[in-house]
PDB file of C-alpha atoms in Angstrom:
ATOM      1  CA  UNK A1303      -0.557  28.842  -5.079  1.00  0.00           C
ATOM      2  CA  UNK A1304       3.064  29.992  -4.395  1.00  0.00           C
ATOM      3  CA  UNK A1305       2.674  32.893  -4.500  1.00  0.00           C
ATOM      4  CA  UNK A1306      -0.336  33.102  -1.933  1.00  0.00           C
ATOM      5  CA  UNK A1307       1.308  30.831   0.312  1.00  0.00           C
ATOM      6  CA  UNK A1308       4.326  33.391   0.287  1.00  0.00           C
ATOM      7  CA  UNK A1309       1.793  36.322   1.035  1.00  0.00           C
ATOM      8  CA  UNK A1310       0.367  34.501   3.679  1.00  0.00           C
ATOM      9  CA  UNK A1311       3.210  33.421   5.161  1.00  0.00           C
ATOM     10  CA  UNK A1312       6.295  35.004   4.107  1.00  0.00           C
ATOM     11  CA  UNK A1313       9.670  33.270   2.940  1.00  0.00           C
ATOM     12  CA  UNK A1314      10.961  31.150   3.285  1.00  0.00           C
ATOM     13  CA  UNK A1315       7.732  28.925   5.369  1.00  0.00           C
ATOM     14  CA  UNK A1316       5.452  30.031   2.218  1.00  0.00           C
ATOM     15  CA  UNK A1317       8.569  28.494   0.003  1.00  0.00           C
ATOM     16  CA  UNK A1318       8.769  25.533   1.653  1.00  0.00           C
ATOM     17  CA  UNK A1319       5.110  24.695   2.484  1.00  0.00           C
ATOM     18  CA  UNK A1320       4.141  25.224  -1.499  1.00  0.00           C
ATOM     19  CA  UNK A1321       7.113  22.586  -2.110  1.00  0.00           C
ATOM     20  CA  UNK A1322       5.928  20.098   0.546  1.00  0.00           C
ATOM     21  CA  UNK A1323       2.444  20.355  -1.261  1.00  0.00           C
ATOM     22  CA  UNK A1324       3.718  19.983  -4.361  1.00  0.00           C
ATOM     23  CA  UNK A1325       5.835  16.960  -3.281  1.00  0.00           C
ATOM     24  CA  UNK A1326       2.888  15.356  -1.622  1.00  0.00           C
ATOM     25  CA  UNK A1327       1.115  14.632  -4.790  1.00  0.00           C
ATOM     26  CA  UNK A1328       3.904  12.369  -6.195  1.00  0.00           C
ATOM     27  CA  UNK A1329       3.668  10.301  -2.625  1.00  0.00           C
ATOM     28  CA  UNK A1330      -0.198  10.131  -3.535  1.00  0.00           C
ATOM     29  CA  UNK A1331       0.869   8.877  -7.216  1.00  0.00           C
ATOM     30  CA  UNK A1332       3.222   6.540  -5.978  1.00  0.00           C
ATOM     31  CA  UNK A1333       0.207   4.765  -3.210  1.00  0.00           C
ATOM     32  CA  UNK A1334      -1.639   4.401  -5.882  1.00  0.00           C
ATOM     33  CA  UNK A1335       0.428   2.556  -8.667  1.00  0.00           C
ATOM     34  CA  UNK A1336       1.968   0.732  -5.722  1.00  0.00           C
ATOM     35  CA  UNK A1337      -1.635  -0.286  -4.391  1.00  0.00           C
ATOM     36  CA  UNK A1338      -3.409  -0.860  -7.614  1.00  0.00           C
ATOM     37  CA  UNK A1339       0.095  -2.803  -9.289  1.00  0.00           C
ATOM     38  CA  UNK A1340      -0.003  -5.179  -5.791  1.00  0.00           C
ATOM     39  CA  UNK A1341      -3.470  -5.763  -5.879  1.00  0.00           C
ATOM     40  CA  UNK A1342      -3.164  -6.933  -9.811  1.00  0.00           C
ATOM     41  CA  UNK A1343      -0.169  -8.834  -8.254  1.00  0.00           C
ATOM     42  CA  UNK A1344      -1.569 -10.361  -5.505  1.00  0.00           C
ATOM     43  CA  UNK A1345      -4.858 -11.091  -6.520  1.00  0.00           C
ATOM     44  CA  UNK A1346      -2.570 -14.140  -9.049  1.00  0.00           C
ATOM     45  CA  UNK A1347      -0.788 -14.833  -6.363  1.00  0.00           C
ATOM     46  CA  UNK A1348      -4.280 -15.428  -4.194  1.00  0.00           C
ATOM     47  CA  UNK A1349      -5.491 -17.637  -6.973  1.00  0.00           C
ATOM     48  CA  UNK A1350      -2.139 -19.742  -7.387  1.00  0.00           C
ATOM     49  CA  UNK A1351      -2.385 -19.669  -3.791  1.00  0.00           C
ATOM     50  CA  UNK A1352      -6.127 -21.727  -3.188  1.00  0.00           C
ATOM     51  CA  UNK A1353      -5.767 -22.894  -6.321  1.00  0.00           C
ATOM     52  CA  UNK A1354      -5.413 -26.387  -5.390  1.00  0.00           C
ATOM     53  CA  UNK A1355      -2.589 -27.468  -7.750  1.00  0.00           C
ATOM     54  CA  UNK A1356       0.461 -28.229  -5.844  1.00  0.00           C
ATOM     55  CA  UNK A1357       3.285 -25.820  -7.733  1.00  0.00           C
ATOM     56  CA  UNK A1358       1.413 -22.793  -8.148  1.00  0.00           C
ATOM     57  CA  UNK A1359       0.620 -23.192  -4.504  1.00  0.00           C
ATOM     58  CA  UNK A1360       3.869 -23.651  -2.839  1.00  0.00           C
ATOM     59  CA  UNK A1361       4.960 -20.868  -5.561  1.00  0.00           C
ATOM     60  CA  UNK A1362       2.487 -18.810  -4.269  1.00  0.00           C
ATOM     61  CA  UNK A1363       3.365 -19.456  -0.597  1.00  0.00           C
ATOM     62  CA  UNK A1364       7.144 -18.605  -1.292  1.00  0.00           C
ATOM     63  CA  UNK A1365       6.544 -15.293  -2.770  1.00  0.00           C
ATOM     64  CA  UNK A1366       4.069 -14.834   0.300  1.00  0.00           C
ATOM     65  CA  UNK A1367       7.081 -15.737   2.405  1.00  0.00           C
ATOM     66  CA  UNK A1368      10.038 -13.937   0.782  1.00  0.00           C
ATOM     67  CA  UNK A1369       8.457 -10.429   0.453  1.00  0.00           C
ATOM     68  CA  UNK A1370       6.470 -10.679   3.507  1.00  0.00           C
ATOM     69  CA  UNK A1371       9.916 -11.463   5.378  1.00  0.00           C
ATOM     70  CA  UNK A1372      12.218  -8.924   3.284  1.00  0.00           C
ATOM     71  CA  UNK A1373      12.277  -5.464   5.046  1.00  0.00           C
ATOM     72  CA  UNK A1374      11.137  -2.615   2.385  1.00  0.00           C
ATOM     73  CA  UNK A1375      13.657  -0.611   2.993  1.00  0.00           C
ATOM     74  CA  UNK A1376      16.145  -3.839   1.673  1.00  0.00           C
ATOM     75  CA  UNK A1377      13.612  -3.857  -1.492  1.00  0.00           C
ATOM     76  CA  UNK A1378      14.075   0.287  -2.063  1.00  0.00           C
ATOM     77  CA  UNK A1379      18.195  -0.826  -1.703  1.00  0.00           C
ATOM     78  CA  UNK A1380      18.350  -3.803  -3.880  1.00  0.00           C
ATOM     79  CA  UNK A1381      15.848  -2.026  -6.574  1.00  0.00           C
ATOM     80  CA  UNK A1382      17.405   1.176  -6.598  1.00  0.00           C
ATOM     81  CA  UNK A1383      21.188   1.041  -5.618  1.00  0.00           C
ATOM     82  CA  UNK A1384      22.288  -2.714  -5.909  1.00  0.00           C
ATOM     83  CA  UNK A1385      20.671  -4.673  -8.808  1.00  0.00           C
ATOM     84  CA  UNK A1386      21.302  -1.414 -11.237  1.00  0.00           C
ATOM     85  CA  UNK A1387      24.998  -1.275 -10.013  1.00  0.00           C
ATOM     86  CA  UNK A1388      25.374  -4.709 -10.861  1.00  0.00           C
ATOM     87  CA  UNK A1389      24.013  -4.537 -14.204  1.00  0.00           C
ATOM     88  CA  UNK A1390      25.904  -1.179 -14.980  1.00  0.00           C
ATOM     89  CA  UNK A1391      22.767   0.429 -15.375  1.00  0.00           C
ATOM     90  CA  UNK A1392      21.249   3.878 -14.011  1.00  0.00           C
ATOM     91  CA  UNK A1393      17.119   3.065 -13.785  1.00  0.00           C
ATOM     92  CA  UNK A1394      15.219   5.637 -12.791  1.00  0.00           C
ATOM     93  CA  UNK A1395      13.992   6.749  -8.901  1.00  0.00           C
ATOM     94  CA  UNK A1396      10.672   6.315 -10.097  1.00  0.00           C
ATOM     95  CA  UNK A1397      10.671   2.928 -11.317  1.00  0.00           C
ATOM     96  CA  UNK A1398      12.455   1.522  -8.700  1.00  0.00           C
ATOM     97  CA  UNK A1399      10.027   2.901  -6.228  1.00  0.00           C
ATOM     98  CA  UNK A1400       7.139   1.591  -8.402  1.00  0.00           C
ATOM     99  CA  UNK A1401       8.323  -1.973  -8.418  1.00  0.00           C
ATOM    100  CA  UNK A1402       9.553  -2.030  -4.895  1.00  0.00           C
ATOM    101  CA  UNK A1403       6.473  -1.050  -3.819  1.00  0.00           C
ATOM    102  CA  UNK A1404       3.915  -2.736  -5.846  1.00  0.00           C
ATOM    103  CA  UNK A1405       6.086  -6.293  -4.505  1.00  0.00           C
ATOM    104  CA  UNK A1406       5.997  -5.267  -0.863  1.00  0.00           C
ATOM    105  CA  UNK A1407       2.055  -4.718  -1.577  1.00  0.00           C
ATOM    106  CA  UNK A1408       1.545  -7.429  -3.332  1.00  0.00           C
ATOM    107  CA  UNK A1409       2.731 -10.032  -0.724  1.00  0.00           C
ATOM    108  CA  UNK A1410       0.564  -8.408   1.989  1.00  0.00           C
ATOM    109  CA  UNK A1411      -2.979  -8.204   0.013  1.00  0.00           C
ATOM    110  CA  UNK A1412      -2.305 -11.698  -1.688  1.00  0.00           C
ATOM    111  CA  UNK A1413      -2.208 -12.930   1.948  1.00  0.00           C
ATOM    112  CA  UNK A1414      -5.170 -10.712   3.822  1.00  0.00           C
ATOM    113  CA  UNK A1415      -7.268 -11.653   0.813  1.00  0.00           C
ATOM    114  CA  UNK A1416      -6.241 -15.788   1.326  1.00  0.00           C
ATOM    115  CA  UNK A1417      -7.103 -15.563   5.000  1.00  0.00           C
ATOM    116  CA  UNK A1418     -10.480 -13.673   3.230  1.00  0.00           C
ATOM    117  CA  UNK A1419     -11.412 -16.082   1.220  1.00  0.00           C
ATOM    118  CA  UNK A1420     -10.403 -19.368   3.114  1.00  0.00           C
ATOM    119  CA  UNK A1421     -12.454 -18.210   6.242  1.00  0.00           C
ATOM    120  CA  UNK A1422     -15.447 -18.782   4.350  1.00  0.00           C
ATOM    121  CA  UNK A1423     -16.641 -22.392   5.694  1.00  0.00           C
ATOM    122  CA  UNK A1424     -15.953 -25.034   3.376  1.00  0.00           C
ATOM    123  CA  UNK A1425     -19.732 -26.291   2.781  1.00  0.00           C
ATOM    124  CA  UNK A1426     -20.009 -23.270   0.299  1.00  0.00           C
ATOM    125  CA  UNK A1427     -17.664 -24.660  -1.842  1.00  0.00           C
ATOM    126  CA  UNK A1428     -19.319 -28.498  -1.546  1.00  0.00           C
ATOM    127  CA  UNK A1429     -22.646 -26.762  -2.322  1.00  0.00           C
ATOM    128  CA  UNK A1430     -21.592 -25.145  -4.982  1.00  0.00           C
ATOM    129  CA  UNK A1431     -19.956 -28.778  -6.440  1.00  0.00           C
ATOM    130  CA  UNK A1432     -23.286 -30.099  -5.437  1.00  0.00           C
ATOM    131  CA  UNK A1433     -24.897 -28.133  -8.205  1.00  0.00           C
ATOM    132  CA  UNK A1434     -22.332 -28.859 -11.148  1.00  0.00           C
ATOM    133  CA  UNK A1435     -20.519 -25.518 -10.758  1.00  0.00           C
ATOM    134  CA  UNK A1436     -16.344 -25.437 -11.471  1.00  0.00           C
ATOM    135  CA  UNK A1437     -13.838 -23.855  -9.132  1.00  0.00           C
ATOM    136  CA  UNK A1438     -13.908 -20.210 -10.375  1.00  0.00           C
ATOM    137  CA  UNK A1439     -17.789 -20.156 -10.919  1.00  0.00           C
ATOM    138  CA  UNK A1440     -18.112 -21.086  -7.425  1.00  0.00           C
ATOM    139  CA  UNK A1441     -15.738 -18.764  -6.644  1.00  0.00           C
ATOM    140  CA  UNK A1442     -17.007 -15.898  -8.169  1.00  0.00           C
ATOM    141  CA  UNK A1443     -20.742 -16.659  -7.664  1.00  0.00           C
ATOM    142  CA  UNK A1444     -20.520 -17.786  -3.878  1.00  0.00           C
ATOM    143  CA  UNK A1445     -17.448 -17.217  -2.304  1.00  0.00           C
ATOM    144  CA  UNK A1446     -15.843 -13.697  -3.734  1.00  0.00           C
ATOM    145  CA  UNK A1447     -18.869 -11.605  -2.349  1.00  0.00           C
ATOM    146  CA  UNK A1448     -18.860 -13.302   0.901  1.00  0.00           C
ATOM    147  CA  UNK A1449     -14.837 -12.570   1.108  1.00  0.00           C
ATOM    148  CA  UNK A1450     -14.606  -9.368   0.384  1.00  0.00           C
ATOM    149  CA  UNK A1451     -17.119  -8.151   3.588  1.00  0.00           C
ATOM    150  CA  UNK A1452     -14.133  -9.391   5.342  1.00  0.00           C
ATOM    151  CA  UNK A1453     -11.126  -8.938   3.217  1.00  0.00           C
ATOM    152  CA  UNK A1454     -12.732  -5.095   2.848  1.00  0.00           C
ATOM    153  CA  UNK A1455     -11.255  -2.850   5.940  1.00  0.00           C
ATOM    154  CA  UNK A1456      -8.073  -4.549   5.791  1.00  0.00           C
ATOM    155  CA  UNK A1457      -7.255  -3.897   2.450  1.00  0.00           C
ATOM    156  CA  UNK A1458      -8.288  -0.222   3.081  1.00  0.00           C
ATOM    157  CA  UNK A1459      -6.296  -0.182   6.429  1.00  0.00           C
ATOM    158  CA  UNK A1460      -3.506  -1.521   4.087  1.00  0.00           C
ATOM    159  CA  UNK A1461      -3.598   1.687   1.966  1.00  0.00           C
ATOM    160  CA  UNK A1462      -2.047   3.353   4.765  1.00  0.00           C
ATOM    161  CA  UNK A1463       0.520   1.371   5.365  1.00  0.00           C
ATOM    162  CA  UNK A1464       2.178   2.102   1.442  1.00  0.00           C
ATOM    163  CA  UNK A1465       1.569   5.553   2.278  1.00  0.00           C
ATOM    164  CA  UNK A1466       3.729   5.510   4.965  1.00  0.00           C
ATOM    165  CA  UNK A1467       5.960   3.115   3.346  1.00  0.00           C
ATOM    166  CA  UNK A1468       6.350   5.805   0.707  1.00  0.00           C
ATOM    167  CA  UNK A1469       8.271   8.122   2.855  1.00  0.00           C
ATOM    168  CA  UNK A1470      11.077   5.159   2.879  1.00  0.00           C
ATOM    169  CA  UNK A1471      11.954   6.218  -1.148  1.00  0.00           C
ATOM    170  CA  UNK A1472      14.115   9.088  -0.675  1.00  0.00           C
ATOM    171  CA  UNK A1473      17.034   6.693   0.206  1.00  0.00           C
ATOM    172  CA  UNK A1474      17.398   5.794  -3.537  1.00  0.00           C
ATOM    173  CA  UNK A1475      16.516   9.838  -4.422  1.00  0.00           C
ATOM    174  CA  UNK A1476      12.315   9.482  -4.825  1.00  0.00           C
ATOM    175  CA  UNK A1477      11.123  12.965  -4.931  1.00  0.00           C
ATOM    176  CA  UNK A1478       8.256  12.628  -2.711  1.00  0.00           C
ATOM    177  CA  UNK A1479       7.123  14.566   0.712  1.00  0.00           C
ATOM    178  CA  UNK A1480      10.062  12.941   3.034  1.00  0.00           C
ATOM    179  CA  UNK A1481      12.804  14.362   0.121  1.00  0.00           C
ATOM    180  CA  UNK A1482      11.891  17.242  -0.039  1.00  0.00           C
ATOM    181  CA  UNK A1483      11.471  17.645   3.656  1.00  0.00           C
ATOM    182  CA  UNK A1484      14.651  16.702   4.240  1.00  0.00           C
ATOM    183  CA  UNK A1485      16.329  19.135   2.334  1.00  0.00           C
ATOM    184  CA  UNK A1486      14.388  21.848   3.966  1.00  0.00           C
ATOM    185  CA  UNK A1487      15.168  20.583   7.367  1.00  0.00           C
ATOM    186  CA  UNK A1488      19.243  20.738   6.056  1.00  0.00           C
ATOM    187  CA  UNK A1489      18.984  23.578   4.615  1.00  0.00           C
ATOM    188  CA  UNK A1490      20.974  26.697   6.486  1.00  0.00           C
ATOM    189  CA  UNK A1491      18.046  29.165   6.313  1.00  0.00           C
ATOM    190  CA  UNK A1492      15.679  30.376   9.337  1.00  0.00           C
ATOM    191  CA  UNK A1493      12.815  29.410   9.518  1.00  0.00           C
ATOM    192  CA  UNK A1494      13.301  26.067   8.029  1.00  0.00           C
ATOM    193  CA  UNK A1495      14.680  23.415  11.078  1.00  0.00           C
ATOM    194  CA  UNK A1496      14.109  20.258  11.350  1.00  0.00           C
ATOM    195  CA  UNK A1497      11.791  20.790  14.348  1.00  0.00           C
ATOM    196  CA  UNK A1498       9.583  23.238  12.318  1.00  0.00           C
ATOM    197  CA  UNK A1499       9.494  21.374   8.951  1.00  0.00           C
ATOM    198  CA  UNK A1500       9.366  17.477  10.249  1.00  0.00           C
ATOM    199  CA  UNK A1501       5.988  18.310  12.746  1.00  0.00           C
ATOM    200  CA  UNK A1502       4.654  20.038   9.052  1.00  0.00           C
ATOM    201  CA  UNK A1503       5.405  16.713   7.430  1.00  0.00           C
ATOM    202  CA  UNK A1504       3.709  14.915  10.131  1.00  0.00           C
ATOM    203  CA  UNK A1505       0.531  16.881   9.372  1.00  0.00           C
ATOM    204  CA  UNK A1506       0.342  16.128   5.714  1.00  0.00           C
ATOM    205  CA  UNK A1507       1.385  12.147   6.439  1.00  0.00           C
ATOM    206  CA  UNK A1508      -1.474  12.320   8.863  1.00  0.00           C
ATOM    207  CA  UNK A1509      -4.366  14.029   6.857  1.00  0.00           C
ATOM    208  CA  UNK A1510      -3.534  11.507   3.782  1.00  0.00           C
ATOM    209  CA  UNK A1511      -3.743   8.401   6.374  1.00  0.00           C
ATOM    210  CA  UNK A1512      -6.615   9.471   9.031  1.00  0.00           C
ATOM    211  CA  UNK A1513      -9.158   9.590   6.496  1.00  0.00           C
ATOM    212  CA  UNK A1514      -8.585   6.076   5.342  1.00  0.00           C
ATOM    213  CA  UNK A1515      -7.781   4.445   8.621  1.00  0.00           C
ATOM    214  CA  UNK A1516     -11.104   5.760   9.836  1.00  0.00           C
ATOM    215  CA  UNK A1517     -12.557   4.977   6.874  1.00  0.00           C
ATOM    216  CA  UNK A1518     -11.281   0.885   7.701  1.00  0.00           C
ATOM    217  CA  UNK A1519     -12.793   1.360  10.997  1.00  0.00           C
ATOM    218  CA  UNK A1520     -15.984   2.235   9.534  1.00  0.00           C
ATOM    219  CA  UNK A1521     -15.833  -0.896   7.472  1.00  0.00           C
ATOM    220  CA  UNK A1522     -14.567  -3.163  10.069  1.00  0.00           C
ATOM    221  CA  UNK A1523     -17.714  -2.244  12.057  1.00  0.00           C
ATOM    222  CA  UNK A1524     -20.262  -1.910   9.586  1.00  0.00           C
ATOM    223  CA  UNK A1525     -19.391  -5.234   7.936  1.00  0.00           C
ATOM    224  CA  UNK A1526     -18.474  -7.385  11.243  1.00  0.00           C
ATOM    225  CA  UNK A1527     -22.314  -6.186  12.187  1.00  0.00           C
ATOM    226  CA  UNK A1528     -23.378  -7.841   9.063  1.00  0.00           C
ATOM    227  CA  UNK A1529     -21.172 -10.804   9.433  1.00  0.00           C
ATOM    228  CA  UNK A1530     -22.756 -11.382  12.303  1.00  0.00           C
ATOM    229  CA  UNK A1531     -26.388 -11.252  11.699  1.00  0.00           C
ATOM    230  CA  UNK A1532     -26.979 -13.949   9.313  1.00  0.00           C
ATOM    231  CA  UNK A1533     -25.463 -16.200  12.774  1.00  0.00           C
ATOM    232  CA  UNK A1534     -27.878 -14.236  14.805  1.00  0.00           C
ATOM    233  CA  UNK A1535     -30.451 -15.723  12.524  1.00  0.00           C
ATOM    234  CA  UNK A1536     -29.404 -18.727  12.542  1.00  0.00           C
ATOM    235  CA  UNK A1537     -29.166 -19.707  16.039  1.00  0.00           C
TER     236      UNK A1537
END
């Protein structure tokens, strides 16, 4: 691929736009570790969260709190530069990333899937009491299919948001689309400044996030028109 992209466009653009490329799969790696750890994550958090029991609920609500109110950028910082300084410990760009990232998610699904499930009306859970079921049949049986039609497009709208919060990890030397860029747009060479390689970077950002945010407007309409024909029916 280097190669052709050189033929095609010469150097150094065919240089740099086969490194951008190359870069842009670790930002896709890193999305998804940091979306599938945080939705492990949060989904415990969700359950600790409705759970009823006092502790794991104001637990819950605390972790909710903290990460939702700590900037990711001050995660990326304390993960990468200050907590392994203090311990007199090098860890590894990757890792840092990973768990900065999978916390930051984590806070935001555990809450859009609370507000999910806890819009469902409160006679689902009675009825399902009503007919001898526990807390997490009911859950699973009535109330998990009916929250994820609306916890659905905002999780995938979500996805976006860690891919853009990605391009944050090059301040603790993640090398992902926005490090690499970077160095091109430093670089001393023609061809390569920062108002030629930063619109490229915009491109790629924008054709890993436009297919997803359209694809949470799809959702958002498709299932809202199914949320709202069973009330249709029933007035």
């Amino acid at each position: 691929m280097s190669d052709l992209l050189v033929t095609l466009f010469g150097k150094p653009m065919g240089i740099m736009l086969f490194q951008l490329f190359y870069a842009t799969q670790f930002t896709i790696y890193l999305s998804a570790i940091a979306f599938a750890g945080g939705g492990l994550i949060g989904s415990l958090i969700t359950l600790a969260r409705i759970s009823g029991y006092k502790r794991l609920s104001r637990f819950a609500s605390g972790y909710i709190w903290c990460f939702q109110s700590v900037p990711l950028l001050m995660l990326l910082f304390l993960s990468g530069l200050g907590i392994p300084r203090l311990m007199g410990q090098d860890v590894d760009p990757w890792i840092s990333a990973m768990a900065s990232l999978t916390i930051y998610a984590s806070a935001y699904l555990a809450e859009v899937w609370r507000g999910a499930i806890q819009s469902i009306p409160g006679g689902q859970w009675e009825g399902g009491r009503a007919l001898g079921m526990r807390f997490f049949p009911i859950l699973r049986a009535i109330v998990l299919p009916q929250a994820l039609r609306v916890a659905l497009a905002p999780t995938v709208g979500f996805s976006v948001q860690i891919i853009k919060g990605t391009s944050l990890a090059y301040i603790i030397g993640f090398q992902d689309l926005m490090n690499i860029g970077r160095r091109w747009a430093n670089a001393p060479v023609d061809g390569t400044e920062p108002f030629i390689v930063f619109p490229l970077m915009a491109l790629i950002y924008f054709a890993l996030c436009f297919p997803l945010s359209r694809l949470a407007l799809y959702l958002e309409n498709r299932l809202g028109t199914f949320r709202k024909a069973p009330q249709a029916a029933a007035a």
